[in-house]
């Protein structure tokens, strides 16, 4: 089936899906209409990030509305982009794994064959120095003298070709040394010649230990005169010292592992967005399309199955719906903010403001998932512990001894108010924690070994009874 024909079929399918809505809205589409329809189609709040990005890219009229046809156009563009990203991530992963396997095979071979001397340096250790360029050389000769750089280490001396390019010569020449002890510094001397005379322009001594990571390093070095004083001249060198191929290849393998891990995370993000895109329209899923790569696991990918499953399990959690319990939690959080602001007027404990800030951020972004709530609950517990420690240390001192330290009546009163509201805030957090987060909906499960996601209905949220809450509160406080 040709791409054009496939695109027409998918466009027709989306138009049929939107048929009922189109008849109700006379082909005009606002953001709230779109999200309400997508929420209805998915049976839960549609991903606001993905939906917001789609609506942002849609062409709109002056009143901010768009059309169903425009949505379909942008939707298919997003599908194509995400599918391409998944394909690209797959190709990169295959290439990264191949190169990692090659490096690992060479590493195993070198572990059997590499010989190391008493200095911990392998036989055949090489120091590669690329003389790139120099700037602001203090040349006193007239005209354009011939400038060169001499390098030396462990009794070996090599010199670049002389170039006639004034005070800012470019060399671009690579010299290689065999290093046996690694105990000496690399010496670089810059000279110029004109009419049989030679002029010293500066030198540097570079400790070889600065290249122990075996990675190529490019750096500008300030040149010194014969007395050790800094000149205005600078030398640009690229240096790499390989003293153990085993260690070098081990670091290469680790870097490939990092690249593979990052690429896997990127691929999972693309797949998650693609899954969110398809969720309202399951009929668009095509087992032969690149977009359905969530259904299969590439060859050699089995070892990462537990990590991927864990990541997907936490990525597709169901946000809370706009329920009566959620409205109650919002009201409780508003009260929390007010009390925390009163306390922070004189006592800078910003962790008390961090909790409601994080709560409202996740709420307004549509990311109020069970994982987010568990994290907020942990922050509340930490805040309770910090408050308790502060009150034990300071409440008596602030309440009874304020005047003894020269505080005026106003300062004494403010301190007592802060102590009083600190106790209120602590008790409120003890109430706030179980009241707001005692029950959370079960997160939606996702299996990457099947062609569709298996959804579990969220259990009905229940609240802690007054008697149980009172007993827990009494046990904690007394």
Short mmCIF file of C-alpha atoms in Angstrom, two decimals:
data_model
loop_
_atom_site.label_atom_id
_atom_site.label_comp_id
_atom_site.label_asym_id
_atom_site.label_seq_id
_atom_site.Cartn_x
_atom_site.Cartn_y
_atom_site.Cartn_z
CA UNK A 1 0.00 0.00 0.00
CA UNK A 2 1.41 3.36 -1.02
CA UNK A 3 2.12 6.07 1.53
CA UNK A 4 -0.40 8.44 -0.11
CA UNK A 5 -3.18 5.85 0.02
CA UNK A 6 -2.35 5.00 3.64
CA UNK A 7 -2.48 8.69 4.55
CA UNK A 8 -5.90 9.06 2.93
CA UNK A 9 -7.26 6.10 4.86
CA UNK A 10 -5.96 7.45 8.16
CA UNK A 11 -7.38 10.90 7.38
CA UNK A 12 -10.77 9.37 6.60
CA UNK A 13 -10.68 7.35 9.83
CA UNK A 14 -9.97 10.47 11.90
CA UNK A 15 -12.78 12.35 10.18
CA UNK A 16 -15.19 9.53 11.03
CA UNK A 17 -13.97 9.64 14.66
CA UNK A 18 -14.65 13.38 14.74
CA UNK A 19 -17.94 13.12 12.88
CA UNK A 20 -20.20 13.49 15.90
CA UNK A 21 -18.20 16.33 17.39
CA UNK A 22 -17.99 18.09 14.03
CA UNK A 23 -21.77 18.12 13.73
CA UNK A 24 -22.12 19.61 17.19
CA UNK A 25 -19.46 22.33 16.71
CA UNK A 26 -20.04 23.34 13.07
CA UNK A 27 -16.39 22.49 12.29
CA UNK A 28 -14.96 25.03 14.77
CA UNK A 29 -12.67 23.73 17.50
CA UNK A 30 -11.45 25.43 20.66
CA UNK A 31 -8.85 24.05 23.05
CA UNK A 32 -11.43 23.24 25.72
CA UNK A 33 -13.61 21.47 23.14
CA UNK A 34 -10.66 19.46 21.90
CA UNK A 35 -9.56 18.34 25.37
CA UNK A 36 -13.12 17.55 26.44
CA UNK A 37 -13.53 15.35 23.36
CA UNK A 38 -10.14 13.64 23.81
CA UNK A 39 -10.90 13.05 27.52
CA UNK A 40 -14.18 11.49 26.53
CA UNK A 41 -12.49 9.27 23.95
CA UNK A 42 -9.78 8.05 26.33
CA UNK A 43 -12.03 7.70 29.36
CA UNK A 44 -9.60 9.75 31.43
CA UNK A 45 -7.71 13.07 31.14
CA UNK A 46 -5.76 13.10 27.88
CA UNK A 47 -2.05 13.96 28.12
CA UNK A 48 -2.09 17.76 28.38
CA UNK A 49 1.51 18.14 27.21
CA UNK A 50 0.96 16.22 23.98
CA UNK A 51 -2.43 17.79 23.42
CA UNK A 52 -1.12 21.28 24.12
CA UNK A 53 1.70 20.85 21.63
CA UNK A 54 -0.74 19.73 18.94
CA UNK A 55 -3.12 22.63 19.53
CA UNK A 56 -0.22 25.10 19.61
CA UNK A 57 0.84 24.04 16.11
CA UNK A 58 -2.68 24.31 14.70
CA UNK A 59 -3.56 27.35 12.58
CA UNK A 60 -6.21 29.42 14.36
CA UNK A 61 -8.64 32.20 13.56
CA UNK A 62 -8.84 35.52 15.39
CA UNK A 63 -11.08 34.07 18.10
CA UNK A 64 -8.51 31.34 18.86
CA UNK A 65 -10.54 28.51 17.34
CA UNK A 66 -9.45 26.07 14.68
CA UNK A 67 -10.96 23.27 12.62
CA UNK A 68 -11.16 19.50 12.78
CA UNK A 69 -9.31 19.31 9.45
CA UNK A 70 -6.46 21.36 10.93
CA UNK A 71 -6.31 19.06 13.94
CA UNK A 72 -6.15 16.00 11.68
CA UNK A 73 -3.36 17.58 9.64
CA UNK A 74 -1.24 18.42 12.70
CA UNK A 75 -2.05 15.06 14.32
CA UNK A 76 -0.73 13.13 11.31
CA UNK A 77 2.35 15.37 11.17
CA UNK A 78 3.04 14.63 14.84
CA UNK A 79 2.53 10.91 14.21
CA UNK A 80 5.02 11.01 11.34
CA UNK A 81 7.59 12.95 13.38
CA UNK A 82 7.36 10.65 16.39
CA UNK A 83 7.46 7.52 14.22
CA UNK A 84 10.57 8.85 12.50
CA UNK A 85 12.18 9.57 15.87
CA UNK A 86 11.45 6.04 17.06
CA UNK A 87 12.98 4.62 13.86
CA UNK A 88 16.03 6.86 14.20
CA UNK A 89 16.47 5.88 17.85
CA UNK A 90 16.32 2.20 16.83
CA UNK A 91 19.01 2.69 14.20
CA UNK A 92 21.24 4.59 16.61
CA UNK A 93 20.79 1.92 19.26
CA UNK A 94 21.80 -0.81 16.84
CA UNK A 95 24.86 1.19 15.79
CA UNK A 96 25.82 1.99 19.40
CA UNK A 97 25.49 -1.65 20.46
CA UNK A 98 27.58 -2.79 17.51
CA UNK A 99 30.38 -0.35 18.33
CA UNK A 100 30.20 -1.22 22.01
CA UNK A 101 30.47 -4.93 21.18
CA UNK A 102 33.52 -4.28 19.00
CA UNK A 103 35.19 -2.23 21.75
CA UNK A 104 34.36 -4.89 24.36
CA UNK A 105 35.87 -7.64 22.16
CA UNK A 106 39.08 -5.65 21.70
CA UNK A 107 39.16 -4.99 25.44
CA UNK A 108 39.01 -8.70 26.26
CA UNK A 109 41.81 -9.41 23.79
CA UNK A 110 44.04 -6.65 25.21
CA UNK A 111 43.51 -7.88 28.75
CA UNK A 112 45.23 -11.08 27.69
CA UNK A 113 48.05 -9.50 25.70
CA UNK A 114 48.92 -6.11 27.19
CA UNK A 115 52.25 -5.93 29.07
CA UNK A 116 52.92 -3.26 31.71
CA UNK A 117 56.35 -2.16 33.01
CA UNK A 118 57.34 -1.26 36.55
CA UNK A 119 56.03 2.30 36.08
CA UNK A 120 52.57 1.05 35.26
CA UNK A 121 53.02 2.03 31.62
CA UNK A 122 52.24 -0.40 28.81
CA UNK A 123 54.82 -1.40 26.26
CA UNK A 124 54.43 0.89 23.26
CA UNK A 125 52.81 3.75 25.19
CA UNK A 126 52.38 6.75 22.88
CA UNK A 127 52.07 10.48 23.45
CA UNK A 128 50.47 12.25 20.48
CA UNK A 129 50.84 16.03 20.30
CA UNK A 130 49.14 18.15 17.65
CA UNK A 131 50.63 21.63 17.35
CA UNK A 132 47.63 23.61 16.14
CA UNK A 133 48.54 27.30 16.17
CA UNK A 134 50.12 30.16 18.12
CA UNK A 135 48.91 33.71 18.83
CA UNK A 136 50.61 37.02 19.65
CA UNK A 137 54.15 35.70 19.47
CA UNK A 138 56.69 38.37 20.60
CA UNK A 139 58.67 38.38 17.36
CA UNK A 140 61.22 41.21 17.07
CA UNK A 141 62.53 40.33 13.60
CA UNK A 142 61.29 42.41 10.67
CA UNK A 143 59.31 40.75 7.90
CA UNK A 144 57.90 37.26 8.26
CA UNK A 145 60.49 34.98 9.90
CA UNK A 146 60.13 31.21 9.89
CA UNK A 147 58.50 29.99 13.13
CA UNK A 148 58.60 26.45 14.48
CA UNK A 149 57.82 24.55 17.69
CA UNK A 150 60.19 22.04 19.29
CA UNK A 151 58.75 19.34 21.57
CA UNK A 152 60.79 17.13 23.89
CA UNK A 153 60.17 14.42 26.48
CA UNK A 154 62.28 11.59 27.94
CA UNK A 155 65.25 12.49 25.75
CA UNK A 156 63.26 12.60 22.51
CA UNK A 157 63.08 15.81 20.45
CA UNK A 158 60.82 16.52 17.51
CA UNK A 159 60.24 19.78 15.67
CA UNK A 160 57.48 21.05 13.43
CA UNK A 161 58.02 22.41 9.96
CA UNK A 162 58.85 26.14 9.96
CA UNK A 163 56.05 28.40 8.74
CA UNK A 164 56.16 32.05 7.70
CA UNK A 165 52.88 33.50 8.93
CA UNK A 166 53.85 36.35 11.23
CA UNK A 167 52.82 36.57 14.90
CA UNK A 168 49.86 34.17 14.54
CA UNK A 169 51.18 31.10 12.73
CA UNK A 170 49.11 27.97 12.12
CA UNK A 171 50.91 24.62 12.11
CA UNK A 172 48.40 21.76 12.11
CA UNK A 173 51.16 19.18 12.56
CA UNK A 174 51.05 16.03 14.71
CA UNK A 175 54.13 14.56 16.43
CA UNK A 176 54.27 11.23 18.29
CA UNK A 177 56.55 10.11 21.17
CA UNK A 178 57.09 6.79 22.87
CA UNK A 179 56.73 7.15 26.64
CA UNK A 180 58.36 4.61 28.97
CA UNK A 181 58.26 6.11 32.47
CA UNK A 182 55.68 8.90 32.42
CA UNK A 183 57.78 10.75 35.03
CA UNK A 184 58.90 13.71 32.87
CA UNK A 185 56.98 16.77 31.70
CA UNK A 186 56.27 17.59 28.09
CA UNK A 187 58.38 20.59 27.01
CA UNK A 188 57.41 22.90 24.13
CA UNK A 189 59.67 25.70 22.85
CA UNK A 190 58.71 28.24 20.18
CA UNK A 191 61.49 29.80 18.08
CA UNK A 192 61.78 31.78 14.88
CA UNK A 193 64.66 32.14 12.42
CA UNK A 194 65.58 34.91 9.99
CA UNK A 195 68.85 35.37 8.06
CA UNK A 196 70.63 32.68 10.05
CA UNK A 197 69.63 34.15 13.41
CA UNK A 198 67.34 32.38 15.89
CA UNK A 199 65.03 34.10 18.38
CA UNK A 200 63.55 32.43 21.46
CA UNK A 201 59.82 33.27 21.68
CA UNK A 202 58.76 31.27 24.75
CA UNK A 203 58.36 27.83 26.24
CA UNK A 204 56.05 25.76 28.46
CA UNK A 205 56.37 22.67 30.66
CA UNK A 206 53.25 20.49 30.85
CA UNK A 207 52.95 17.71 33.49
CA UNK A 208 52.20 14.41 31.82
CA UNK A 209 49.82 13.46 34.63
CA UNK A 210 47.34 16.04 33.34
CA UNK A 211 46.63 13.62 30.47
CA UNK A 212 45.98 10.55 32.63
CA UNK A 213 42.38 10.29 31.45
CA UNK A 214 43.79 9.21 28.04
CA UNK A 215 41.31 11.48 26.25
CA UNK A 216 42.46 14.00 23.66
CA UNK A 217 42.66 17.46 25.22
CA UNK A 218 42.91 20.73 23.33
CA UNK A 219 44.04 23.75 25.32
CA UNK A 220 45.72 27.14 25.01
CA UNK A 221 48.95 27.51 27.01
CA UNK A 222 50.59 30.80 28.01
CA UNK A 223 54.23 30.96 26.93
CA UNK A 224 56.95 31.90 29.45
CA UNK A 225 60.20 33.72 28.79
CA UNK A 226 63.66 32.49 29.87
CA UNK A 227 63.11 33.95 33.36
CA UNK A 228 59.80 32.18 33.84
CA UNK A 229 57.70 35.33 33.37
CA UNK A 230 54.54 35.12 31.31
CA UNK A 231 54.67 36.60 27.82
CA UNK A 232 51.77 37.72 25.65
CA UNK A 233 52.28 34.71 23.37
CA UNK A 234 50.06 31.62 23.52
CA UNK A 235 50.34 28.12 22.07
CA UNK A 236 47.40 25.90 21.13
CA UNK A 237 48.06 22.16 21.54
CA UNK A 238 46.03 18.97 21.26
CA UNK A 239 47.50 16.19 23.43
CA UNK A 240 46.58 12.56 24.05
CA UNK A 241 48.58 10.04 26.06
CA UNK A 242 47.69 6.36 25.79
CA UNK A 243 49.56 4.53 28.55
CA UNK A 244 47.13 1.60 28.95
CA UNK A 245 44.92 0.45 26.12
CA UNK A 246 43.00 -1.73 28.55
CA UNK A 247 42.01 1.27 30.66
CA UNK A 248 41.34 3.35 27.59
CA UNK A 249 39.02 0.80 26.00
CA UNK A 250 37.31 0.21 29.35
CA UNK A 251 36.45 3.91 29.44
CA UNK A 252 35.25 3.70 25.82
CA UNK A 253 32.92 0.82 26.70
CA UNK A 254 31.52 2.83 29.62
CA UNK A 255 30.89 5.78 27.33
CA UNK A 256 29.02 3.55 24.89
CA UNK A 257 26.93 2.28 27.81
CA UNK A 258 26.05 5.88 28.66
CA UNK A 259 25.12 6.65 25.05
CA UNK A 260 22.97 3.50 24.87
CA UNK A 261 21.18 4.33 28.11
CA UNK A 262 20.43 7.90 27.00
CA UNK A 263 19.20 6.72 23.61
CA UNK A 264 16.95 4.12 25.22
CA UNK A 265 15.44 6.80 27.45
CA UNK A 266 14.86 9.04 24.43
CA UNK A 267 13.20 6.20 22.55
CA UNK A 268 10.93 5.44 25.48
CA UNK A 269 9.92 9.10 25.66
CA UNK A 270 9.05 9.08 21.95
CA UNK A 271 7.09 5.85 22.34
CA UNK A 272 5.23 7.23 25.34
CA UNK A 273 4.20 10.34 23.38
CA UNK A 274 3.19 8.19 20.42
CA UNK A 275 1.11 5.94 22.69
CA UNK A 276 -0.60 9.03 24.17
CA UNK A 277 -1.27 10.27 20.63
CA UNK A 278 -2.96 7.00 19.64
CA UNK A 279 -4.92 6.48 22.84
CA UNK A 280 -8.09 8.32 21.74
CA UNK A 281 -7.97 6.63 18.32
CA UNK A 282 -7.02 2.95 18.77
CA UNK A 283 -8.12 2.23 15.21
CA UNK A 284 -5.02 4.07 13.94
CA UNK A 285 -2.70 1.46 15.37
CA UNK A 286 -1.20 -0.48 12.51
CA UNK A 287 0.92 -3.55 13.35
CA UNK A 288 2.98 -2.93 10.20
CA UNK A 289 3.59 0.74 10.87
CA UNK A 290 6.67 2.14 12.52
CA UNK A 291 4.47 3.71 15.16
CA UNK A 292 3.57 0.32 16.60
CA UNK A 293 7.09 -0.46 17.75
CA UNK A 294 5.84 -0.51 21.32
CA UNK A 295 4.50 -3.96 20.49
CA UNK A 296 7.87 -5.57 19.92
CA UNK A 297 11.31 -5.48 21.45
CA UNK A 298 14.33 -5.19 19.12
CA UNK A 299 16.85 -8.02 18.97
CA UNK A 300 19.35 -7.86 21.81
CA UNK A 301 16.99 -5.69 23.86
CA UNK A 302 15.78 -8.39 26.27
CA UNK A 303 18.39 -7.59 28.90
CA UNK A 304 16.81 -4.15 29.32
CA UNK A 305 13.22 -5.43 29.57
CA UNK A 306 12.87 -4.95 33.39
CA UNK A 307 14.17 -1.35 33.24
CA UNK A 308 11.91 -0.51 30.30
CA UNK A 309 8.85 -2.08 31.95
CA UNK A 310 9.56 -0.16 35.17
CA UNK A 311 9.94 3.08 33.26
CA UNK A 312 6.72 2.53 31.33
CA UNK A 313 4.85 1.61 34.50
CA UNK A 314 5.72 5.00 35.98
CA UNK A 315 5.30 6.92 32.73
CA UNK A 316 1.65 6.04 32.07
CA UNK A 317 0.08 6.81 35.41
CA UNK A 318 -3.44 8.12 35.46
CA UNK A 319 -3.74 11.70 36.76
CA UNK A 320 -6.48 12.43 39.26
CA UNK A 321 -9.78 13.48 37.76
CA UNK A 322 -11.64 16.58 38.92
CA UNK A 323 -13.46 14.91 41.81
CA UNK A 324 -14.91 16.15 45.05
CA UNK A 325 -11.95 14.68 46.93
CA UNK A 326 -9.52 16.58 44.74
CA UNK A 327 -11.36 19.85 45.37
CA UNK A 328 -11.13 19.14 49.10
CA UNK A 329 -7.39 18.52 48.77
CA UNK A 330 -7.03 21.86 46.96
CA UNK A 331 -8.85 23.67 49.76
CA UNK A 332 -6.64 22.03 52.37
CA UNK A 333 -3.54 23.06 50.41
CA UNK A 334 -4.72 26.70 50.25
CA UNK A 335 -5.03 26.74 54.06
CA UNK A 336 -1.56 25.19 54.28
CA UNK A 337 -0.16 28.04 52.15
CA UNK A 338 -1.74 30.74 54.33
CA UNK A 339 -0.37 29.31 57.59
CA UNK A 340 3.06 28.71 56.02
CA UNK A 341 3.22 32.35 54.84
CA UNK A 342 2.46 33.57 58.36
CA UNK A 343 5.21 31.39 59.82
CA UNK A 344 7.72 32.39 57.16
CA UNK A 345 7.23 36.06 57.95
CA UNK A 346 9.80 35.71 60.75
CA UNK A 347 11.09 32.15 60.41
CA UNK A 348 12.58 31.34 57.00
CA UNK A 349 11.65 27.67 56.53
CA UNK A 350 11.07 27.53 52.81
CA UNK A 351 10.44 23.79 52.80
CA UNK A 352 6.95 24.61 54.09
CA UNK A 353 6.27 26.58 50.90
CA UNK A 354 7.90 23.96 48.67
CA UNK A 355 5.21 21.36 49.44
CA UNK A 356 2.15 23.37 48.25
CA UNK A 357 4.17 24.84 45.37
CA UNK A 358 4.99 21.34 44.09
CA UNK A 359 1.39 20.23 44.62
CA UNK A 360 -0.09 23.11 42.60
CA UNK A 361 2.53 22.76 39.85
CA UNK A 362 1.64 19.10 39.30
CA UNK A 363 -2.08 19.90 39.57
CA UNK A 364 -2.18 22.74 37.03
CA UNK A 365 0.11 20.85 34.61
CA UNK A 366 -2.21 17.85 34.70
CA UNK A 367 0.54 15.64 36.23
CA UNK A 368 -1.07 14.94 39.60
CA UNK A 369 -0.33 11.21 39.51
CA UNK A 370 0.03 8.74 42.38
CA UNK A 371 3.83 8.91 42.08
CA UNK A 372 3.74 12.70 42.40
CA UNK A 373 1.48 12.47 45.43
CA UNK A 374 3.70 9.90 47.11
CA UNK A 375 6.67 12.23 46.64
CA UNK A 376 4.71 15.18 48.08
CA UNK A 377 3.68 13.02 51.01
CA UNK A 378 7.33 12.26 51.73
CA UNK A 379 8.10 16.00 51.64
CA UNK A 380 5.32 16.62 54.17
CA UNK A 381 6.82 14.00 56.50
CA UNK A 382 10.27 15.60 56.20
CA UNK A 383 8.74 19.02 56.87
CA UNK A 384 7.05 17.65 60.01
CA UNK A 385 10.36 16.32 61.30
CA UNK A 386 12.13 19.64 60.65
CA UNK A 387 9.31 21.57 62.33
CA UNK A 388 9.42 19.30 65.37
CA UNK A 389 13.18 19.76 65.72
CA UNK A 390 12.85 23.55 65.42
CA UNK A 391 10.06 23.70 67.99
CA UNK A 392 11.97 21.57 70.49
CA UNK A 393 15.04 23.79 70.13
CA UNK A 394 13.42 27.23 69.89
CA UNK A 395 9.81 27.33 71.08
CA UNK A 396 10.59 27.71 74.80
CA UNK A 397 13.36 30.25 74.10
CA UNK A 398 11.19 32.35 71.80
CA UNK A 399 8.09 32.19 74.02
CA UNK A 400 9.54 32.91 77.46
CA UNK A 401 12.97 34.50 76.99
CA UNK A 402 12.38 37.02 74.20
CA UNK A 403 12.33 40.03 76.55
CA UNK A 404 15.51 38.89 78.33
CA UNK A 405 17.43 39.35 75.07
CA UNK A 406 16.37 42.94 74.61
CA UNK A 407 13.44 42.34 72.27
CA UNK A 408 10.71 44.93 72.36
CA UNK A 409 7.06 44.18 72.92
CA UNK A 410 6.39 44.05 69.18
CA UNK A 411 9.27 41.66 68.50
CA UNK A 412 8.27 39.53 71.48
CA UNK A 413 4.70 39.38 70.23
CA UNK A 414 5.79 38.46 66.71
CA UNK A 415 7.97 35.65 68.02
CA UNK A 416 5.15 34.24 70.10
CA UNK A 417 2.78 34.41 67.13
CA UNK A 418 5.34 32.55 65.02
CA UNK A 419 5.74 29.87 67.70
CA UNK A 420 1.98 29.52 68.01
CA UNK A 421 1.44 29.20 64.25
CA UNK A 422 4.43 26.84 63.99
CA UNK A 423 2.62 24.45 66.31
CA UNK A 424 -0.59 24.97 64.33
CA UNK A 425 1.30 24.30 61.08
CA UNK A 426 2.83 21.11 62.47
CA UNK A 427 -0.55 19.82 63.60
CA UNK A 428 -2.09 20.87 60.30
CA UNK A 429 0.56 18.93 58.36
CA UNK A 430 -0.17 15.86 60.48
CA UNK A 431 -3.80 16.28 59.36
CA UNK A 432 -2.95 17.37 55.83
CA UNK A 433 -0.77 14.34 55.04
CA UNK A 434 -3.25 11.48 55.62
CA UNK A 435 -6.32 13.54 54.69
CA UNK A 436 -5.01 14.55 51.27
CA UNK A 437 -2.90 11.53 50.29
CA UNK A 438 -4.28 8.58 52.25
CA UNK A 439 -5.67 6.90 49.13
CA UNK A 440 -4.43 7.18 45.59
CA UNK A 441 -5.79 5.54 42.44
CA UNK A 442 -3.97 2.55 41.05
CA UNK A 443 -1.69 3.57 38.23
CA UNK A 444 -2.36 2.41 34.73
CA UNK A 445 -0.28 -0.56 33.67
CA UNK A 446 1.44 -0.82 30.30
CA UNK A 447 2.96 -3.93 28.76
CA UNK A 448 5.42 -3.51 25.89
CA UNK A 449 5.11 -7.15 24.89
CA UNK A 450 1.56 -6.74 23.54
CA UNK A 451 0.15 -4.65 20.76
CA UNK A 452 -2.08 -2.56 23.01
CA UNK A 453 -2.02 -1.19 26.50
CA UNK A 454 -3.95 -3.02 29.22
CA UNK A 455 -5.82 -0.55 31.37
CA UNK A 456 -6.88 -1.26 34.92
CA UNK A 457 -9.81 0.70 36.27
CA UNK A 458 -8.84 2.96 39.18
CA UNK A 459 -10.45 1.85 42.45
CA UNK A 460 -12.87 4.26 44.01
CA UNK A 461 -11.02 6.66 46.30
CA UNK A 462 -11.98 6.38 49.97
CA UNK A 463 -11.21 8.63 52.91
CA UNK A 464 -9.90 7.83 56.37
CA UNK A 465 -12.67 7.71 58.94
CA UNK A 466 -12.76 10.40 61.63
CA UNK A 467 -12.26 7.87 64.41
CA UNK A 468 -9.16 6.33 62.81
CA UNK A 469 -7.72 9.73 62.01
CA UNK A 470 -8.25 10.98 65.55
CA UNK A 471 -6.57 7.89 67.00
CA UNK A 472 -3.55 8.28 64.68
CA UNK A 473 -3.29 11.96 65.50
CA UNK A 474 -3.36 11.31 69.25
CA UNK A 475 -0.72 8.58 68.93
CA UNK A 476 1.61 10.85 66.94
CA UNK A 477 1.26 13.92 69.15
CA UNK A 478 1.32 12.22 72.57
#
